[in-house]
PDB file of C-alpha atoms in Angstrom:
ATOM      1  CA  MET A   1     184.701  21.567 -67.484  1.00 98.00           C
ATOM      2  CA  LYS A   2     187.110  19.361 -69.420  1.00 98.00           C
ATOM      3  CA  ILE A   3     189.769  20.302 -71.975  1.00 99.00           C
ATOM      4  CA  VAL A   4     191.889  17.849 -73.954  1.00 99.00           C
ATOM      5  CA  SER A   5     195.045  18.617 -75.922  1.00 99.00           C
ATOM      6  CA  TRP A   6     196.771  16.322 -78.431  1.00 99.00           C
ATOM      7  CA  ASN A   7     199.627  16.627 -80.885  1.00 98.00           C
ATOM      8  CA  VAL A   8     198.116  14.381 -83.544  1.00 98.00           C
ATOM      9  CA  ALA A   9     201.171  14.425 -85.855  1.00 98.00           C
ATOM     10  CA  GLY A  10     198.851  14.812 -88.841  1.00 98.00           C
ATOM     11  CA  ILE A  11     195.102  14.837 -88.311  1.00 98.00           C
ATOM     12  CA  ARG A  12     194.342  12.835 -91.441  1.00 98.00           C
ATOM     13  CA  ALA A  13     196.513   9.944 -90.295  1.00 98.00           C
ATOM     14  CA  CYS A  14     195.233  10.194 -86.718  1.00 98.00           C
ATOM     15  CA  ILE A  15     191.607  10.032 -87.877  1.00 98.00           C
ATOM     16  CA  LYS A  16     192.403   6.652 -89.413  1.00 97.00           C
ATOM     17  CA  LYS A  17     194.089   5.543 -86.177  1.00 97.00           C
ATOM     18  CA  GLY A  18     191.220   6.213 -83.776  1.00 96.00           C
ATOM     19  CA  LEU A  19     190.923   9.957 -83.179  1.00 98.00           C
ATOM     20  CA  PRO A  20     187.113   9.988 -83.650  1.00 98.00           C
ATOM     21  CA  ASP A  21     186.645   7.138 -81.164  1.00 98.00           C
ATOM     22  CA  PHE A  22     188.667   8.885 -78.459  1.00 98.00           C
ATOM     23  CA  PHE A  23     187.044  12.244 -79.213  1.00 98.00           C
ATOM     24  CA  ASN A  24     183.547  10.816 -78.837  1.00 97.00           C
ATOM     25  CA  GLN A  25     184.477   8.828 -75.743  1.00 98.00           C
ATOM     26  CA  ILE A  26     186.127  11.673 -73.816  1.00 98.00           C
ATOM     27  CA  GLN A  27     183.402  14.283 -74.459  1.00 97.00           C
ATOM     28  CA  ALA A  28     185.638  17.268 -73.782  1.00 98.00           C
ATOM     29  CA  ASP A  29     184.214  20.776 -73.725  1.00 98.00           C
ATOM     30  CA  MET A  30     187.231  21.958 -75.709  1.00 98.00           C
ATOM     31  CA  PHE A  31     189.578  19.754 -77.723  1.00 99.00           C
ATOM     32  CA  CYS A  32     192.844  21.288 -78.920  1.00 99.00           C
ATOM     33  CA  LEU A  33     195.113  19.817 -81.584  1.00 98.00           C
ATOM     34  CA  GLN A  34     198.660  20.558 -82.632  1.00 98.00           C
ATOM     35  CA  GLU A  35     200.659  19.548 -85.704  1.00 98.00           C
ATOM     36  CA  VAL A  36     197.450  19.211 -87.699  1.00 98.00           C
ATOM     37  CA  LYS A  37     199.283  19.280 -91.056  1.00 98.00           C
ATOM     38  CA  ALA A  38     196.145  19.956 -93.092  1.00 98.00           C
ATOM     39  CA  GLU A  39     193.865  22.616 -94.510  1.00 97.00           C
ATOM     40  CA  THR A  40     190.107  22.803 -93.979  1.00 95.00           C
ATOM     41  CA  HIS A  41     189.169  21.033 -97.207  1.00 96.00           C
ATOM     42  CA  GLN A  42     191.465  18.117 -96.317  1.00 97.00           C
ATOM     43  CA  ILE A  43     189.816  17.348 -92.966  1.00 97.00           C
ATOM     44  CA  ASP A  44     186.912  14.930 -92.993  1.00 95.00           C
ATOM     45  CA  PHE A  45     186.085  15.164 -89.289  1.00 96.00           C
ATOM     46  CA  HIS A  46     183.386  17.544 -88.124  1.00 97.00           C
ATOM     47  CA  PRO A  47     181.918  16.371 -84.801  1.00 97.00           C
ATOM     48  CA  GLU A  48     178.389  17.475 -84.151  1.00 97.00           C
ATOM     49  CA  GLY A  49     177.900  20.137 -81.507  1.00 98.00           C
ATOM     50  CA  TYR A  50     181.340  21.735 -81.816  1.00 98.00           C
ATOM     51  CA  TYR A  51     182.594  24.980 -83.274  1.00 98.00           C
ATOM     52  CA  GLU A  52     185.811  24.464 -85.267  1.00 98.00           C
ATOM     53  CA  TYR A  53     188.807  26.771 -85.577  1.00 98.00           C
ATOM     54  CA  LEU A  54     191.796  25.785 -87.724  1.00 98.00           C
ATOM     55  CA  TYR A  55     195.043  27.704 -88.203  1.00 98.00           C
ATOM     56  CA  PRO A  56     197.088  25.932 -90.881  1.00 98.00           C
ATOM     57  CA  ALA A  57     200.683  26.779 -91.701  1.00 98.00           C
ATOM     58  CA  LYS A  58     201.377  28.532 -94.985  1.00 97.00           C
ATOM     59  CA  ARG A  59     203.710  25.635 -95.806  1.00 97.00           C
ATOM     60  CA  LYS A  60     201.514  22.727 -96.818  1.00 96.00           C
ATOM     61  CA  GLY A  61     201.593  19.593 -94.676  1.00 96.00           C
ATOM     62  CA  TYR A  62     203.427  21.301 -91.821  1.00 97.00           C
ATOM     63  CA  SER A  63     202.591  22.359 -88.252  1.00 98.00           C
ATOM     64  CA  GLY A  64     199.154  23.923 -87.702  1.00 98.00           C
ATOM     65  CA  THR A  65     196.808  24.112 -84.702  1.00 98.00           C
ATOM     66  CA  MET A  66     193.082  23.560 -84.197  1.00 98.00           C
ATOM     67  CA  ILE A  67     190.382  23.982 -81.545  1.00 99.00           C
ATOM     68  CA  PHE A  68     187.004  22.245 -81.277  1.00 98.00           C
ATOM     69  CA  SER A  69     184.720  23.938 -78.734  1.00 98.00           C
ATOM     70  CA  LYS A  70     181.207  23.170 -77.532  1.00 98.00           C
ATOM     71  CA  THR A  71     180.872  26.814 -76.484  1.00 98.00           C
ATOM     72  CA  GLU A  72     181.308  29.547 -79.052  1.00 98.00           C
ATOM     73  CA  PRO A  73     184.223  31.740 -77.919  1.00 98.00           C
ATOM     74  CA  LEU A  74     183.759  35.453 -77.438  1.00 98.00           C
ATOM     75  CA  ASP A  75     186.717  35.941 -79.760  1.00 98.00           C
ATOM     76  CA  ILE A  76     189.302  33.919 -81.697  1.00 98.00           C
ATOM     77  CA  GLN A  77     192.813  35.096 -82.450  1.00 98.00           C
ATOM     78  CA  TYR A  78     195.051  33.240 -84.869  1.00 98.00           C
ATOM     79  CA  GLY A  79     198.723  33.686 -84.023  1.00 98.00           C
ATOM     80  CA  TYR A  80     200.178  36.201 -81.590  1.00 98.00           C
ATOM     81  CA  GLY A  81     201.769  38.849 -83.766  1.00 98.00           C
ATOM     82  CA  GLU A  82     205.123  37.315 -84.708  1.00 98.00           C
ATOM     83  CA  ALA A  83     205.197  36.545 -88.439  1.00 98.00           C
ATOM     84  CA  GLU A  84     207.813  33.769 -88.362  1.00 97.00           C
ATOM     85  CA  TYR A  85     205.707  31.627 -86.057  1.00 98.00           C
ATOM     86  CA  ASP A  86     202.273  32.810 -87.135  1.00 98.00           C
ATOM     87  CA  ASP A  87     203.075  31.752 -90.705  1.00 98.00           C
ATOM     88  CA  GLU A  88     203.548  28.267 -89.265  1.00 98.00           C
ATOM     89  CA  GLY A  89     200.099  28.264 -87.631  1.00 98.00           C
ATOM     90  CA  ARG A  90     201.549  27.714 -84.180  1.00 98.00           C
ATOM     91  CA  SER A  91     198.907  29.169 -81.867  1.00 98.00           C
ATOM     92  CA  ILE A  92     195.226  29.913 -81.484  1.00 99.00           C
ATOM     93  CA  THR A  93     193.694  31.931 -78.637  1.00 99.00           C
ATOM     94  CA  ALA A  94     190.028  31.453 -77.741  1.00 99.00           C
ATOM     95  CA  GLU A  95     188.490  33.960 -75.342  1.00 98.00           C
ATOM     96  CA  TYR A  96     185.710  32.807 -73.006  1.00 98.00           C
ATOM     97  CA  ASP A  97     183.829  34.605 -70.236  1.00 98.00           C
ATOM     98  CA  ASN A  98     186.274  33.760 -67.463  1.00 98.00           C
ATOM     99  CA  PHE A  99     189.535  32.768 -69.163  1.00 98.00           C
ATOM    100  CA  TYR A 100     191.610  32.631 -72.312  1.00 98.00           C
ATOM    101  CA  LEU A 101     192.408  29.225 -73.806  1.00 99.00           C
ATOM    102  CA  VAL A 102     195.660  29.231 -75.775  1.00 99.00           C
ATOM    103  CA  THR A 103     196.833  26.186 -77.685  1.00 98.00           C
ATOM    104  CA  THR A 104     200.318  26.183 -79.152  1.00 98.00           C
ATOM    105  CA  TYR A 105     202.852  24.030 -80.937  1.00 98.00           C
ATOM    106  CA  VAL A 106     206.233  25.344 -79.798  1.00 98.00           C
ATOM    107  CA  PRO A 107     209.000  25.279 -82.443  1.00 98.00           C
ATOM    108  CA  ASN A 108     211.454  22.412 -82.221  1.00 97.00           C
ATOM    109  CA  ALA A 109     215.077  23.492 -81.816  1.00 97.00           C
ATOM    110  CA  LYS A 110     216.006  20.791 -84.391  1.00 97.00           C
ATOM    111  CA  ARG A 111     218.423  17.932 -83.929  1.00 96.00           C
ATOM    112  CA  ASP A 112     221.459  20.099 -84.705  1.00 98.00           C
ATOM    113  CA  LEU A 113     220.040  22.943 -82.553  1.00 98.00           C
ATOM    114  CA  SER A 114     220.054  25.206 -85.598  1.00 98.00           C
ATOM    115  CA  ARG A 115     216.726  26.723 -84.515  1.00 98.00           C
ATOM    116  CA  LEU A 116     217.597  27.127 -80.841  1.00 98.00           C
ATOM    117  CA  GLU A 117     218.182  30.881 -81.115  1.00 98.00           C
ATOM    118  CA  SER A 118     214.811  31.309 -82.824  1.00 98.00           C
ATOM    119  CA  ARG A 119     213.239  29.089 -80.188  1.00 98.00           C
ATOM    120  CA  MET A 120     214.597  31.358 -77.458  1.00 98.00           C
ATOM    121  CA  TYR A 121     213.011  34.378 -79.143  1.00 98.00           C
ATOM    122  CA  PHE A 122     209.719  32.508 -79.402  1.00 98.00           C
ATOM    123  CA  GLU A 123     209.828  31.690 -75.688  1.00 98.00           C
ATOM    124  CA  ASP A 124     210.356  35.310 -74.663  1.00 98.00           C
ATOM    125  CA  SER A 125     207.875  36.842 -77.089  1.00 98.00           C
ATOM    126  CA  PHE A 126     205.187  34.243 -76.415  1.00 98.00           C
ATOM    127  CA  ARG A 127     205.560  34.587 -72.644  1.00 98.00           C
ATOM    128  CA  ALA A 128     205.113  38.340 -73.033  1.00 98.00           C
ATOM    129  CA  TYR A 129     201.971  37.678 -75.068  1.00 98.00           C
ATOM    130  CA  LEU A 130     200.544  35.428 -72.326  1.00 98.00           C
ATOM    131  CA  HIS A 131     201.148  38.156 -69.766  1.00 98.00           C
ATOM    132  CA  ARG A 132     199.305  40.673 -71.921  1.00 98.00           C
ATOM    133  CA  LEU A 133     196.323  38.333 -71.917  1.00 98.00           C
ATOM    134  CA  GLU A 134     196.599  37.842 -68.163  1.00 98.00           C
ATOM    135  CA  LYS A 135     196.016  41.529 -67.580  1.00 97.00           C
ATOM    136  CA  LYS A 136     192.405  40.914 -68.690  1.00 98.00           C
ATOM    137  CA  LYS A 137     191.643  37.405 -67.402  1.00 98.00           C
ATOM    138  CA  PRO A 138     193.372  34.114 -66.459  1.00 98.00           C
ATOM    139  CA  VAL A 139     195.094  32.006 -69.111  1.00 98.00           C
ATOM    140  CA  ILE A 140     194.997  28.267 -69.786  1.00 99.00           C
ATOM    141  CA  LEU A 141     197.877  27.268 -72.060  1.00 99.00           C
ATOM    142  CA  CYS A 142     197.978  23.809 -73.590  1.00 98.00           C
ATOM    143  CA  GLY A 143     199.905  22.023 -76.273  1.00 98.00           C
ATOM    144  CA  ASP A 144     203.161  20.457 -77.309  1.00 98.00           C
ATOM    145  CA  LEU A 145     205.689  22.735 -75.623  1.00 98.00           C
ATOM    146  CA  ASN A 146     208.606  20.674 -76.971  1.00 98.00           C
ATOM    147  CA  VAL A 147     210.547  20.543 -73.711  1.00 98.00           C
ATOM    148  CA  ALA A 148     210.966  18.058 -70.890  1.00 98.00           C
ATOM    149  CA  HIS A 149     211.301  20.422 -67.954  1.00 98.00           C
ATOM    150  CA  ASN A 150     213.026  18.295 -65.327  1.00 98.00           C
ATOM    151  CA  GLU A 151     214.788  14.949 -65.172  1.00 98.00           C
ATOM    152  CA  ILE A 152     211.595  13.289 -63.918  1.00 98.00           C
ATOM    153  CA  ASP A 153     209.984  14.298 -67.222  1.00 98.00           C
ATOM    154  CA  ILE A 154     212.314  12.265 -69.427  1.00 98.00           C
ATOM    155  CA  CYS A 155     213.710   8.756 -69.617  1.00 97.00           C
ATOM    156  CA  ASN A 156     217.512   8.581 -69.644  1.00 94.00           C
ATOM    157  CA  ALA A 157     217.985  12.185 -68.606  1.00 97.00           C
ATOM    158  CA  ARG A 158     221.778  12.012 -68.472  1.00 96.00           C
ATOM    159  CA  ALA A 159     222.088  10.644 -72.009  1.00 96.00           C
ATOM    160  CA  ASN A 160     219.613  13.183 -73.411  1.00 96.00           C
ATOM    161  CA  ARG A 161     220.937  16.320 -71.764  1.00 97.00           C
ATOM    162  CA  GLY A 162     221.793  18.893 -74.383  1.00 97.00           C
ATOM    163  CA  HIS A 163     219.568  17.322 -77.033  1.00 97.00           C
ATOM    164  CA  ALA A 164     216.726  19.313 -78.580  1.00 98.00           C
ATOM    165  CA  GLY A 165     213.889  19.426 -76.071  1.00 98.00           C
ATOM    166  CA  PHE A 166     216.227  18.913 -73.118  1.00 98.00           C
ATOM    167  CA  THR A 167     218.811  21.655 -73.478  1.00 98.00           C
ATOM    168  CA  ASP A 168     219.607  23.828 -70.483  1.00 98.00           C
ATOM    169  CA  GLU A 169     218.368  26.827 -72.479  1.00 98.00           C
ATOM    170  CA  GLU A 170     214.922  25.370 -73.200  1.00 98.00           C
ATOM    171  CA  ARG A 171     214.463  24.095 -69.682  1.00 98.00           C
ATOM    172  CA  SER A 172     215.475  27.474 -68.282  1.00 98.00           C
ATOM    173  CA  LYS A 173     212.859  29.246 -70.408  1.00 98.00           C
ATOM    174  CA  PHE A 174     210.208  26.867 -69.078  1.00 98.00           C
ATOM    175  CA  SER A 175     211.311  27.731 -65.547  1.00 98.00           C
ATOM    176  CA  GLU A 176     211.026  31.419 -66.419  1.00 98.00           C
ATOM    177  CA  LEU A 177     207.440  30.871 -67.515  1.00 98.00           C
ATOM    178  CA  LEU A 178     206.540  29.156 -64.246  1.00 98.00           C
ATOM    179  CA  ASN A 179     208.404  31.700 -62.153  1.00 98.00           C
ATOM    180  CA  SER A 180     206.504  34.513 -63.862  1.00 98.00           C
ATOM    181  CA  GLY A 181     203.181  33.330 -62.449  1.00 98.00           C
ATOM    182  CA  PHE A 182     202.127  30.120 -64.186  1.00 98.00           C
ATOM    183  CA  VAL A 183     201.628  26.568 -62.897  1.00 98.00           C
ATOM    184  CA  ASP A 184     202.481  23.247 -64.572  1.00 99.00           C
ATOM    185  CA  THR A 185     199.241  21.562 -63.522  1.00 98.00           C
ATOM    186  CA  PHE A 186     200.302  17.943 -63.950  1.00 98.00           C
ATOM    187  CA  ARG A 187     203.512  18.328 -61.958  1.00 98.00           C
ATOM    188  CA  ALA A 188     201.865  20.472 -59.290  1.00 98.00           C
ATOM    189  CA  LEU A 189     199.218  17.783 -58.681  1.00 98.00           C
ATOM    190  CA  ASN A 190     201.571  14.824 -59.222  1.00 98.00           C
ATOM    191  CA  PRO A 191     204.972  15.899 -57.884  1.00 98.00           C
ATOM    192  CA  ASP A 192     206.565  12.436 -58.013  1.00 98.00           C
ATOM    193  CA  LYS A 193     204.686  10.751 -60.842  1.00 98.00           C
ATOM    194  CA  VAL A 194     206.687   9.485 -63.808  1.00 98.00           C
ATOM    195  CA  GLN A 195     204.504   9.590 -66.909  1.00 98.00           C
ATOM    196  CA  TYR A 196     205.298  10.576 -70.467  1.00 98.00           C
ATOM    197  CA  SER A 197     203.375  11.967 -73.442  1.00 98.00           C
ATOM    198  CA  TRP A 198     205.796  11.374 -76.356  1.00 98.00           C
ATOM    199  CA  TRP A 199     207.818   8.408 -77.549  1.00 98.00           C
ATOM    200  CA  SER A 200     210.162   8.088 -80.505  1.00 95.00           C
ATOM    201  CA  TYR A 201     209.085   5.718 -83.248  1.00 92.00           C
ATOM    202  CA  PHE A 202     212.534   4.136 -83.047  1.00 90.00           C
ATOM    203  CA  GLY A 203     213.809   1.392 -80.770  1.00 88.00           C
ATOM    204  CA  ARG A 204     210.405   0.248 -79.466  1.00 93.00           C
ATOM    205  CA  SER A 205     210.391   3.354 -77.287  1.00 96.00           C
ATOM    206  CA  ARG A 206     206.701   3.316 -76.505  1.00 96.00           C
ATOM    207  CA  GLU A 207     206.676  -0.409 -75.774  1.00 95.00           C
ATOM    208  CA  ASN A 208     209.542   0.182 -73.329  1.00 95.00           C
ATOM    209  CA  ASN A 209     208.057   3.467 -72.069  1.00 96.00           C
ATOM    210  CA  ALA A 210     211.245   5.330 -72.918  1.00 96.00           C
ATOM    211  CA  GLY A 211     209.460   8.632 -73.331  1.00 98.00           C
ATOM    212  CA  TRP A 212     209.421  12.358 -72.683  1.00 98.00           C
ATOM    213  CA  ARG A 213     206.747  14.602 -71.152  1.00 98.00           C
ATOM    214  CA  LEU A 214     206.400  17.302 -73.799  1.00 98.00           C
ATOM    215  CA  ASP A 215     202.659  18.065 -73.620  1.00 99.00           C
ATOM    216  CA  TYR A 216     201.283  20.336 -70.920  1.00 99.00           C
ATOM    217  CA  PHE A 217     198.448  22.260 -69.372  1.00 99.00           C
ATOM    218  CA  ILE A 218     199.841  25.453 -67.858  1.00 98.00           C
ATOM    219  CA  VAL A 219     197.510  27.859 -66.032  1.00 98.00           C
ATOM    220  CA  SER A 220     197.714  31.244 -64.391  1.00 98.00           C
ATOM    221  CA  LYS A 221     198.565  30.885 -60.708  1.00 98.00           C
ATOM    222  CA  ASP A 222     195.291  32.527 -59.653  1.00 97.00           C
ATOM    223  CA  PHE A 223     193.345  30.010 -61.737  1.00 98.00           C
ATOM    224  CA  PHE A 224     195.081  26.927 -60.331  1.00 98.00           C
ATOM    225  CA  PRO A 225     192.793  26.522 -57.256  1.00 98.00           C
ATOM    226  CA  LEU A 226     189.955  25.732 -59.695  1.00 98.00           C
ATOM    227  CA  VAL A 227     191.838  22.800 -61.249  1.00 98.00           C
ATOM    228  CA  LYS A 228     190.464  19.389 -60.264  1.00 98.00           C
ATOM    229  CA  SER A 229     192.761  17.114 -62.265  1.00 98.00           C
ATOM    230  CA  SER A 230     195.490  17.115 -64.880  1.00 98.00           C
ATOM    231  CA  CYS A 231     196.161  13.822 -66.601  1.00 98.00           C
ATOM    232  CA  ILE A 232     198.050  12.063 -69.385  1.00 98.00           C
ATOM    233  CA  TYR A 233     196.115   9.545 -71.492  1.00 98.00           C
ATOM    234  CA  ASP A 234     199.125   7.345 -72.215  1.00 98.00           C
ATOM    235  CA  ASP A 235     196.949   4.384 -73.162  1.00 97.00           C
ATOM    236  CA  VAL A 236     195.646   6.261 -76.233  1.00 98.00           C
ATOM    237  CA  PHE A 237     197.407   5.613 -79.528  1.00 97.00           C
ATOM    238  CA  GLY A 238     197.199   7.313 -82.927  1.00 97.00           C
ATOM    239  CA  SER A 239     200.272   9.558 -82.830  1.00 98.00           C
ATOM    240  CA  ASP A 240     203.795   9.562 -81.396  1.00 98.00           C
ATOM    241  CA  HIS A 241     202.235  11.798 -78.731  1.00 98.00           C
ATOM    242  CA  CYS A 242     199.290  10.887 -76.516  1.00 98.00           C
ATOM    243  CA  PRO A 243     196.559  13.281 -75.354  1.00 99.00           C
ATOM    244  CA  VAL A 244     196.645  15.205 -72.088  1.00 99.00           C
ATOM    245  CA  GLY A 245     193.645  16.515 -70.182  1.00 98.00           C
ATOM    246  CA  LEU A 246     192.553  19.151 -67.676  1.00 98.00           C
ATOM    247  CA  GLU A 247     189.390  19.308 -65.571  1.00 98.00           C
ATOM    248  CA  PHE A 248     188.380  22.375 -63.583  1.00 98.00           C
TER     249      PHE A 248
END
């Protein structure tokens, strides 16, 4: 089974930049999107053979998550019970026979770190939510988690330390998630590989591969033995992020 996750930075723009071509080529069983920035009537992309689930933010043109699935889920949950983040359409949970698939777009702490305190609350409350799901069946979490966990996950680590996405606080919360029984699949399978999933639009960052690894597939520790591969499609354009994939 194959799952793909992609922060498309606006689905309407990404459709014009090649999203349908990649979607049709990769033939994923589930395809998760973050930062969709659109409502249902604004999306002119409905691939045949997939069920569609969209959770737009109340604020127009902002955030939002989406799942395309070849298999109809047993249940779909929009949000996780915290109004501040649910109003921003930040997560969808799809329940299947043997696992939960959760896609999320983690809040950015902002350049001035003005949302760091809120981000810390999100981390704790969302981790607690994942553990509630785990009591029933394993969890696959994917999406833009807005953090480069370790120095190997970011170009110019020393210069970027303390910046949003690479603060000690955000990195520590990611460690807490892993230490509580989850596995970063890409890093577990590729302990020394340097590969990124996001590049700034400034300074020819992507051309120079001056990027960050912000997009992940995290799975319950008991589920990890089923994972065959975890990859980053860094040759795919269409957004400032590239897609990531999981096969199990």
